[in-house]
Amino acid sequence: MADYVRSHLGVKIFLSYLAIVLIGLLVLGAASQFALPSSFDRHMLGMMAADGTMPPGMGMGIRPPGPGSFSSRAEVFRDYRASFNDALLIAGALALVAALGLSFFFSRGIVGPVRALSLAAQRIAAGHYDERVPAPGSDELSQLAARFNQMAEKLAQVETMRRRLIGDVSHELRTPLTAIQGSMEGLMDGVLPPTDETFQQIHEEAQRLDRLVNDLQELSRVEAQAYELQLSPTEITTPVATVTKRLTAQAADRKIGLVTDLAPDLPRVLADEDRLVQVLTNLTSNALQYTPEGGLVTIGARKVNGDVVITVRDTGIGIPLAHLPRIFDRFYRVDKSRSRQSGGGSGIGLTIARALVEAHGGHMWVESPGADQGSVFSFTLPVAG
Ligand code: ADP
């Protein structure tokens, strides 16, 4: 019985109503027992005094009344109390029925949604992430249902991302692995000559695997925020100089100009300098990679409202409009084959760069007028207070 009560919200609500009714009846019963006689007495005395049948101050409990009047008043009181108790009984019975009805009505409104939430949670736990509950009103239960739906939506997104990630990672791993396996088999069967070129190819594929695994490790660290940002007021010119120095030789090799365009009197930004160098290196080496000979890559910075906006602009192959919204997605490459052939990465670099900028409280975006018209990658960093 106790277990049944403990596990049924509707029964608990009914019992709470019942308790209120019983307390009400007890209070009324006690009032009838203790307060009613003196109150009745006062009223009778008042009435008699008004009739002139008894002087004020004389009452049932105060002074022995004259013959006849005491017994008749006591009888009147008994009758009165009996009818009061009868009324109390009827009222109690009606209150009980009302408690039953009301608890049934309200518990339907409370237990129904709670049960729906519990069933939906059970289905979500079983992997049905499309489960939702109705959230019609604006009371706490409806708010809970709305939050529950938000949580379910988020879980569904995470699950989709997880599935896509596993698919993408296995796909990315398979390509170099198949190439290495094929070359090794060719070597063992004597189909492929054991030349420097063959070994070089195998080595490149192994390097690609290594890069991919490193990128994945870095991505998971960045996305899980499993690193500490060493934020400090930073002159933007310092990381920009580091990156241009690092990539000047590469730009010269490819006959691409690498210049800076920094606004004068730039305020210092609140940033982790190493991470900032990492982001700038990624954007600038992308720009160099996707810009043909004779092009120009410009690293710029200017102050806009409370932020410093840093841009990496190139005159390269650009990004077609249809690809812009997905360019920061993991493993997303505009042209997979071109990226591979030109020694490109796995499409994780921009995802890492954006996650790093967001960890600084900034945001990153890209603009491109279209294919062969260059691209501009921009991000904001907060000005150091
Ligand atoms: P990857 O390591 O393949 O370069 P990224 O995440 O850095 O990966 O870039 C994702 C894709 O975005 C690239 O494969 C390329 O198609 C496109 N991309 C990035 N930067 C540029 C750029 N400056 N110009 C044209 N396309 C670019």
Short mmCIF file of C-alpha atoms and ligand atoms in Angstrom, two decimals:
data_model
loop_
_atom_site.label_atom_id
_atom_site.label_comp_id
_atom_site.label_asym_id
_atom_site.label_seq_id
_atom_site.Cartn_x
_atom_site.Cartn_y
_atom_site.Cartn_z
CA MET A 1 0.00 0.00 0.00
CA ALA A 2 2.72 2.43 1.08
CA ASP A 3 4.67 1.48 -2.04
CA TYR A 4 1.61 2.10 -4.19
CA VAL A 5 1.17 5.57 -2.66
CA ARG A 6 4.89 6.33 -3.04
CA SER A 7 4.86 5.46 -6.72
CA HIS A 8 1.61 7.23 -7.75
CA LEU A 9 1.57 11.00 -7.96
CA GLY A 10 -2.24 11.01 -8.44
CA VAL A 11 -2.76 9.15 -5.14
CA LYS A 12 -0.42 11.56 -3.36
CA ILE A 13 -2.40 14.52 -4.67
CA PHE A 14 -5.66 12.88 -3.53
CA LEU A 15 -4.22 12.19 -0.09
CA SER A 16 -3.06 15.78 0.26
CA TYR A 17 -6.60 16.98 -0.55
CA LEU A 18 -7.98 14.43 1.90
CA ALA A 19 -5.60 15.67 4.59
CA ILE A 20 -6.79 19.25 4.05
CA VAL A 21 -10.45 18.17 4.31
CA LEU A 22 -9.76 16.16 7.47
CA ILE A 23 -7.88 19.03 9.09
CA GLY A 24 -10.80 21.33 8.22
CA LEU A 25 -13.25 18.89 9.79
CA LEU A 26 -11.08 18.51 12.90
CA VAL A 27 -10.86 22.26 13.35
CA LEU A 28 -14.61 22.63 12.93
CA GLY A 29 -15.21 19.70 15.32
CA ALA A 30 -12.92 21.26 17.93
CA ALA A 31 -14.66 24.59 17.47
CA SER A 32 -18.04 22.91 17.98
CA GLN A 33 -16.73 21.22 21.13
CA PHE A 34 -14.94 24.08 22.81
CA ALA A 35 -15.87 27.42 21.34
CA LEU A 36 -19.50 26.82 20.42
CA PRO A 37 -20.98 26.58 23.99
CA SER A 38 -19.68 29.91 25.20
CA SER A 39 -20.44 31.58 21.89
CA PHE A 40 -23.98 30.15 21.96
CA ASP A 41 -24.34 31.33 25.55
CA ARG A 42 -23.25 34.84 24.69
CA HIS A 43 -25.73 35.06 21.85
CA MET A 44 -28.61 33.70 23.95
CA LEU A 45 -27.87 36.11 26.76
CA GLY A 46 -27.72 38.93 24.33
CA MET A 47 -31.08 37.96 22.85
CA MET A 48 -32.73 37.52 26.28
CA ALA A 49 -31.39 40.80 27.51
CA ALA A 50 -32.86 42.43 24.49
CA ASP A 51 -36.22 40.73 25.23
CA GLY A 52 -36.01 41.81 28.89
CA THR A 53 -36.25 38.17 30.09
CA MET A 54 -32.84 38.17 31.71
CA PRO A 55 -30.40 40.87 32.85
CA PRO A 56 -27.15 41.26 31.04
CA GLY A 57 -24.21 39.29 32.52
CA MET A 58 -26.30 36.18 33.34
CA GLY A 59 -25.63 33.10 31.23
CA MET A 60 -25.62 29.36 31.10
CA GLY A 61 -22.08 28.99 32.35
CA ILE A 62 -21.95 32.10 34.55
CA ARG A 63 -24.81 31.90 36.94
CA PRO A 64 -27.57 29.38 37.76
CA PRO A 65 -30.61 30.62 35.89
CA GLY A 66 -34.17 30.55 37.06
CA PRO A 67 -36.17 27.34 36.89
CA GLY A 68 -37.15 26.28 33.40
CA SER A 69 -34.99 28.74 31.55
CA PHE A 70 -31.72 26.74 32.12
CA SER A 71 -33.10 23.41 30.90
CA SER A 72 -34.77 24.93 27.87
CA ARG A 73 -31.60 26.79 26.91
CA ALA A 74 -29.54 23.62 27.38
CA GLU A 75 -31.98 21.70 25.21
CA VAL A 76 -31.87 24.38 22.56
CA PHE A 77 -28.08 24.19 22.69
CA ARG A 78 -28.08 20.38 22.40
CA ASP A 79 -30.38 20.52 19.41
CA TYR A 80 -28.32 23.27 17.94
CA ARG A 81 -25.09 21.30 18.38
CA ALA A 82 -26.70 18.13 16.98
CA SER A 83 -27.86 19.95 13.87
CA PHE A 84 -24.44 21.65 13.63
CA ASN A 85 -22.76 18.23 13.76
CA ASP A 86 -25.20 16.86 11.18
CA ALA A 87 -24.34 19.74 8.92
CA LEU A 88 -20.66 19.09 9.59
CA LEU A 89 -21.03 15.46 8.59
CA ILE A 90 -22.84 16.32 5.36
CA ALA A 91 -20.29 19.05 4.61
CA GLY A 92 -17.47 16.59 5.36
CA ALA A 93 -18.94 13.99 3.00
CA LEU A 94 -19.41 16.61 0.27
CA ALA A 95 -15.87 17.90 0.84
CA LEU A 96 -14.55 14.36 0.48
CA VAL A 97 -16.35 13.92 -2.84
CA ALA A 98 -15.07 17.34 -3.94
CA ALA A 99 -11.51 16.37 -2.90
CA LEU A 100 -11.79 13.18 -4.90
CA GLY A 101 -13.11 15.02 -7.97
CA LEU A 102 -10.62 17.88 -7.72
CA SER A 103 -7.63 15.63 -7.13
CA PHE A 104 -8.71 13.52 -10.11
CA PHE A 105 -9.06 16.65 -12.26
CA PHE A 106 -5.77 18.26 -11.20
CA SER A 107 -3.79 15.05 -11.12
CA ARG A 108 -4.80 14.46 -14.73
CA GLY A 109 -3.29 17.86 -15.57
CA ILE A 110 -0.09 17.09 -13.65
CA VAL A 111 0.33 13.34 -13.90
CA GLY A 112 -0.48 13.28 -17.65
CA PRO A 113 2.40 15.56 -18.73
CA VAL A 114 4.80 14.00 -16.21
CA ARG A 115 3.97 10.55 -17.54
CA ALA A 116 4.42 11.79 -21.13
CA LEU A 117 7.85 13.22 -20.15
CA SER A 118 8.84 9.98 -18.50
CA LEU A 119 7.81 7.91 -21.54
CA ALA A 120 9.61 10.29 -23.91
CA ALA A 121 12.78 10.15 -21.78
CA GLN A 122 12.60 6.37 -21.88
CA ARG A 123 12.31 6.37 -25.68
CA ILE A 124 15.17 8.84 -26.06
CA ALA A 125 17.32 6.65 -23.80
CA ALA A 126 16.50 3.81 -26.20
CA GLY A 127 17.89 5.87 -29.08
CA HIS A 128 14.69 7.44 -30.53
CA TYR A 129 16.00 11.01 -30.64
CA ASP A 130 13.02 12.32 -32.61
CA GLU A 131 10.74 11.92 -29.57
CA ARG A 132 9.05 15.17 -28.44
CA VAL A 133 6.37 16.03 -25.82
CA PRO A 134 3.55 18.61 -26.17
CA ALA A 135 4.28 21.89 -24.34
CA PRO A 136 1.02 23.83 -24.73
CA GLY A 137 0.83 26.29 -21.81
CA SER A 138 3.25 28.53 -19.98
CA ASP A 139 3.23 27.00 -16.49
CA GLU A 140 6.23 25.24 -14.97
CA LEU A 141 5.27 21.87 -16.41
CA SER A 142 4.98 23.31 -19.92
CA GLN A 143 8.34 25.06 -19.45
CA LEU A 144 9.83 21.75 -18.35
CA ALA A 145 8.37 20.08 -21.46
CA ALA A 146 9.79 22.86 -23.70
CA ARG A 147 13.25 22.47 -22.10
CA PHE A 148 12.97 18.73 -22.49
CA ASN A 149 12.25 19.18 -26.20
CA GLN A 150 15.26 21.50 -26.53
CA MET A 151 17.44 18.90 -24.85
CA ALA A 152 16.08 16.19 -27.15
CA GLU A 153 16.82 18.41 -30.18
CA LYS A 154 20.40 18.94 -28.99
CA LEU A 155 20.86 15.22 -28.38
CA ALA A 156 19.57 14.48 -31.88
CA GLN A 157 22.08 16.96 -33.33
CA VAL A 158 24.95 15.49 -31.32
CA GLU A 159 23.96 12.00 -32.43
CA THR A 160 23.84 13.06 -36.10
CA MET A 161 27.26 14.72 -35.72
CA ARG A 162 28.65 11.64 -34.03
CA ARG A 163 27.42 9.37 -36.81
CA ARG A 164 28.74 11.71 -39.48
CA LEU A 165 32.08 12.00 -37.69
CA ILE A 166 32.53 8.24 -37.49
CA GLY A 167 31.60 7.91 -41.17
CA ASP A 168 33.94 10.76 -42.17
CA VAL A 169 36.86 9.55 -40.08
CA SER A 170 36.64 6.01 -41.40
CA HIS A 171 36.37 7.34 -44.94
CA GLU A 172 39.38 9.63 -44.46
CA LEU A 173 41.43 6.82 -42.91
CA ARG A 174 40.47 4.33 -45.57
CA THR A 175 41.85 6.29 -48.53
CA PRO A 176 45.53 6.44 -47.47
CA LEU A 177 45.31 2.98 -45.87
CA THR A 178 44.03 1.46 -49.12
CA ALA A 179 46.81 3.20 -51.03
CA ILE A 180 49.49 1.90 -48.65
CA GLN A 181 47.98 -1.58 -48.68
CA GLY A 182 47.78 -1.61 -52.48
CA SER A 183 51.39 -0.47 -52.89
CA MET A 184 52.64 -3.02 -50.35
CA GLU A 185 50.77 -5.84 -52.09
CA GLY A 186 52.13 -4.70 -55.44
CA LEU A 187 55.65 -4.75 -53.99
CA MET A 188 55.22 -8.18 -52.46
CA ASP A 189 53.76 -9.64 -55.68
CA GLY A 190 56.53 -8.05 -57.70
CA VAL A 191 53.97 -6.05 -59.71
CA LEU A 192 55.35 -2.76 -58.43
CA PRO A 193 59.05 -2.12 -58.84
CA PRO A 194 60.82 -1.35 -55.54
CA THR A 195 61.89 2.07 -56.74
CA ASP A 196 62.41 5.30 -54.81
CA GLU A 197 59.20 6.61 -56.33
CA THR A 198 57.13 3.71 -54.94
CA PHE A 199 58.63 4.14 -51.47
CA GLN A 200 58.07 7.87 -51.71
CA GLN A 201 54.37 7.31 -52.52
CA ILE A 202 53.94 4.97 -49.56
CA HIS A 203 55.73 7.43 -47.32
CA GLU A 204 53.45 10.28 -48.43
CA GLU A 205 50.34 8.26 -47.70
CA ALA A 206 51.72 7.38 -44.26
CA GLN A 207 52.40 11.07 -43.67
CA ARG A 208 48.82 11.88 -44.69
CA LEU A 209 47.58 9.39 -42.11
CA ASP A 210 49.83 10.95 -39.51
CA ARG A 211 48.55 14.46 -40.32
CA LEU A 212 44.97 13.28 -40.15
CA VAL A 213 45.41 11.63 -36.77
CA ASN A 214 47.17 14.74 -35.42
CA ASP A 215 44.39 16.96 -36.77
CA LEU A 216 41.76 14.75 -35.20
CA GLN A 217 43.54 14.82 -31.86
CA GLU A 218 43.81 18.59 -32.02
CA LEU A 219 40.16 18.92 -33.05
CA SER A 220 38.93 16.80 -30.16
CA ARG A 221 41.13 18.77 -27.73
CA VAL A 222 39.87 22.09 -29.06
CA GLU A 223 36.21 21.09 -29.21
CA ALA A 224 36.30 19.60 -25.72
CA GLN A 225 38.15 22.76 -24.59
CA ALA A 226 40.71 20.41 -23.05
CA TYR A 227 43.40 23.07 -23.08
CA GLU A 228 43.90 26.25 -21.19
CA LEU A 229 43.92 29.55 -23.02
CA GLN A 230 46.69 31.77 -21.70
CA LEU A 231 44.85 35.02 -22.28
CA SER A 232 46.82 38.21 -21.99
CA PRO A 233 46.81 41.67 -23.64
CA THR A 234 48.54 41.05 -26.96
CA GLU A 235 49.80 43.42 -29.66
CA ILE A 236 48.31 42.07 -32.86
CA THR A 237 51.48 43.02 -34.76
CA THR A 238 53.52 40.35 -32.94
CA PRO A 239 51.65 37.19 -34.06
CA VAL A 240 51.17 38.70 -37.54
CA ALA A 241 54.94 39.21 -37.82
CA THR A 242 55.57 35.63 -36.60
CA VAL A 243 53.24 34.20 -39.24
CA THR A 244 54.54 36.30 -42.14
CA LYS A 245 58.10 35.40 -41.20
CA ARG A 246 57.20 31.73 -41.05
CA LEU A 247 55.39 31.68 -44.40
CA THR A 248 57.44 34.15 -46.47
CA ALA A 249 59.63 31.41 -47.97
CA GLN A 250 56.58 29.35 -48.93
CA ALA A 251 54.95 32.41 -50.53
CA ALA A 252 58.16 33.21 -52.44
CA ASP A 253 58.38 29.61 -53.67
CA ARG A 254 54.90 29.90 -55.07
CA LYS A 255 55.57 33.42 -56.39
CA ILE A 256 52.78 34.91 -54.31
CA GLY A 257 53.05 38.24 -52.55
CA LEU A 258 52.50 38.13 -48.76
CA VAL A 259 51.85 41.56 -47.24
CA THR A 260 50.24 43.09 -44.17
CA ASP A 261 47.74 45.92 -43.89
CA LEU A 262 47.39 46.84 -40.21
CA ALA A 263 45.51 49.95 -39.13
CA PRO A 264 47.65 52.39 -37.11
CA ASP A 265 47.12 52.58 -33.33
CA LEU A 266 45.48 49.18 -33.05
CA PRO A 267 44.50 48.45 -29.45
CA ARG A 268 45.83 45.31 -27.81
CA VAL A 269 43.57 42.25 -27.91
CA LEU A 270 42.89 39.73 -25.18
CA ALA A 271 44.31 36.56 -26.67
CA ASP A 272 46.51 33.52 -26.27
CA GLU A 273 49.38 34.45 -28.59
CA ASP A 274 50.32 30.87 -29.52
CA ARG A 275 46.73 30.03 -30.41
CA LEU A 276 46.41 33.25 -32.37
CA VAL A 277 49.52 32.29 -34.35
CA GLN A 278 47.96 28.86 -34.95
CA VAL A 279 44.75 30.42 -36.36
CA LEU A 280 46.62 32.94 -38.52
CA THR A 281 48.99 30.24 -39.81
CA ASN A 282 46.06 28.08 -40.81
CA LEU A 283 44.25 30.87 -42.66
CA THR A 284 47.39 32.20 -44.34
CA SER A 285 48.70 28.83 -45.48
CA ASN A 286 45.23 28.04 -46.87
CA ALA A 287 45.30 31.35 -48.71
CA LEU A 288 48.76 30.53 -50.14
CA GLN A 289 47.64 27.04 -51.07
CA TYR A 290 44.52 28.16 -52.93
CA THR A 291 46.08 31.13 -54.71
CA PRO A 292 47.82 30.63 -58.05
CA GLU A 293 51.20 32.04 -58.96
CA GLY A 294 51.37 35.81 -59.18
CA GLY A 295 48.58 36.29 -56.61
CA LEU A 296 48.55 38.30 -53.41
CA VAL A 297 47.75 37.40 -49.80
CA THR A 298 47.12 40.23 -47.33
CA ILE A 299 46.85 39.95 -43.56
CA GLY A 300 44.91 42.96 -42.27
CA ALA A 301 43.58 44.21 -38.95
CA ARG A 302 41.34 47.11 -37.96
CA LYS A 303 39.27 48.13 -34.99
CA VAL A 304 35.49 47.79 -35.31
CA ASN A 305 33.42 48.87 -32.28
CA GLY A 306 34.78 46.96 -29.25
CA ASP A 307 36.63 44.33 -31.30
CA VAL A 308 39.64 44.02 -33.51
CA VAL A 309 38.77 42.38 -36.85
CA ILE A 310 41.60 40.41 -38.42
CA THR A 311 41.32 39.41 -42.07
CA VAL A 312 43.28 37.15 -44.39
CA ARG A 313 42.50 38.11 -47.97
CA ASP A 314 43.68 36.35 -51.09
CA THR A 315 43.29 36.73 -54.82
CA GLY A 316 42.99 32.96 -55.32
CA ILE A 317 40.48 30.45 -56.59
CA GLY A 318 37.70 31.75 -54.31
CA ILE A 319 34.83 29.73 -52.91
CA PRO A 320 31.56 29.22 -54.82
CA LEU A 321 28.53 30.61 -52.97
CA ALA A 322 26.98 27.16 -52.46
CA HIS A 323 29.99 26.02 -50.40
CA LEU A 324 30.30 29.05 -48.14
CA PRO A 325 27.84 27.91 -45.43
CA ARG A 326 29.61 24.57 -44.93
CA ILE A 327 33.22 25.67 -45.27
CA PHE A 328 33.85 25.46 -41.48
CA ASP A 329 32.31 21.97 -41.16
CA ARG A 330 34.63 19.13 -40.29
CA PHE A 331 36.16 17.36 -43.30
CA TYR A 332 34.49 19.79 -45.67
CA ARG A 333 36.52 20.46 -48.78
CA VAL A 334 35.27 22.32 -51.80
CA ASP A 335 37.10 20.05 -54.18
CA LYS A 336 38.30 16.90 -52.48
CA SER A 337 40.53 15.68 -55.29
CA ARG A 338 42.22 19.05 -55.79
CA SER A 339 42.88 19.37 -52.11
CA ARG A 340 44.50 15.94 -51.98
CA GLN A 341 46.59 16.36 -55.11
CA SER A 342 47.98 19.67 -53.97
CA GLY A 343 48.95 18.12 -50.65
CA GLY A 344 45.98 19.71 -48.93
CA GLY A 345 44.69 18.67 -45.56
CA SER A 346 41.64 16.82 -44.48
CA GLY A 347 39.26 19.76 -44.13
CA ILE A 348 39.66 20.06 -40.36
CA GLY A 349 41.91 23.12 -40.24
CA LEU A 350 39.13 25.69 -40.49
CA THR A 351 37.00 23.83 -37.94
CA ILE A 352 39.87 24.04 -35.44
CA ALA A 353 40.57 27.68 -36.28
CA ARG A 354 36.96 28.71 -35.74
CA ALA A 355 36.70 26.74 -32.47
CA LEU A 356 39.84 28.52 -31.21
CA VAL A 357 38.47 31.94 -32.12
CA GLU A 358 35.17 31.16 -30.42
CA ALA A 359 37.06 30.04 -27.30
CA HIS A 360 38.48 33.61 -27.25
CA GLY A 361 34.93 34.99 -27.38
CA GLY A 362 35.22 36.00 -31.04
CA HIS A 363 33.65 34.70 -34.22
CA MET A 364 34.92 33.77 -37.67
CA TRP A 365 33.34 34.08 -41.10
CA VAL A 366 34.24 33.93 -44.76
CA GLU A 367 33.32 36.00 -47.80
CA SER A 368 34.02 35.26 -51.41
CA PRO A 369 32.55 36.87 -54.50
CA GLY A 370 32.73 33.46 -56.21
CA ALA A 371 35.05 31.06 -58.03
CA ASP A 372 38.40 32.61 -59.08
CA GLN A 373 37.62 35.89 -57.35
CA GLY A 374 39.53 35.38 -54.12
CA SER A 375 38.35 34.86 -50.53
CA VAL A 376 38.42 36.83 -47.31
CA PHE A 377 38.50 35.01 -43.99
CA SER A 378 37.81 37.29 -41.01
CA PHE A 379 37.61 36.87 -37.26
CA THR A 380 37.11 39.11 -34.27
CA LEU A 381 38.99 39.27 -31.00
CA PRO A 382 37.95 41.33 -27.99
CA VAL A 383 39.97 44.43 -27.21
CA ALA A 384 41.93 43.97 -23.96
CA GLY A 385 40.00 45.89 -21.28
P1 ADP B 1 42.23 21.79 -45.64
O1 ADP B 1 43.19 21.24 -44.66
O2 ADP B 1 41.63 20.79 -46.56
O3 ADP B 1 42.69 23.04 -46.30
P2 ADP B 1 40.52 23.54 -44.17
O4 ADP B 1 39.52 23.24 -43.13
O5 ADP B 1 41.62 24.44 -43.82
O6 ADP B 1 41.02 22.15 -44.70
O7 ADP B 1 39.74 24.11 -45.44
C1 ADP B 1 38.57 23.47 -45.87
C2 ADP B 1 38.32 23.73 -47.33
O8 ADP B 1 38.01 25.11 -47.52
C3 ADP B 1 39.53 23.50 -48.21
O9 ADP B 1 39.61 22.15 -48.59
C4 ADP B 1 39.21 24.37 -49.39
O10 ADP B 1 38.33 23.73 -50.28
C5 ADP B 1 38.48 25.55 -48.77
N1 ADP B 1 39.34 26.73 -48.53
C6 ADP B 1 39.94 27.07 -47.37
N2 ADP B 1 40.62 28.22 -47.51
C7 ADP B 1 40.43 28.62 -48.77
C8 ADP B 1 40.90 29.75 -49.54
N3 ADP B 1 41.66 30.71 -48.99
N4 ADP B 1 40.49 29.83 -50.82
C9 ADP B 1 39.72 28.88 -51.38
N5 ADP B 1 39.25 27.80 -50.73
C10 ADP B 1 39.62 27.67 -49.45
#
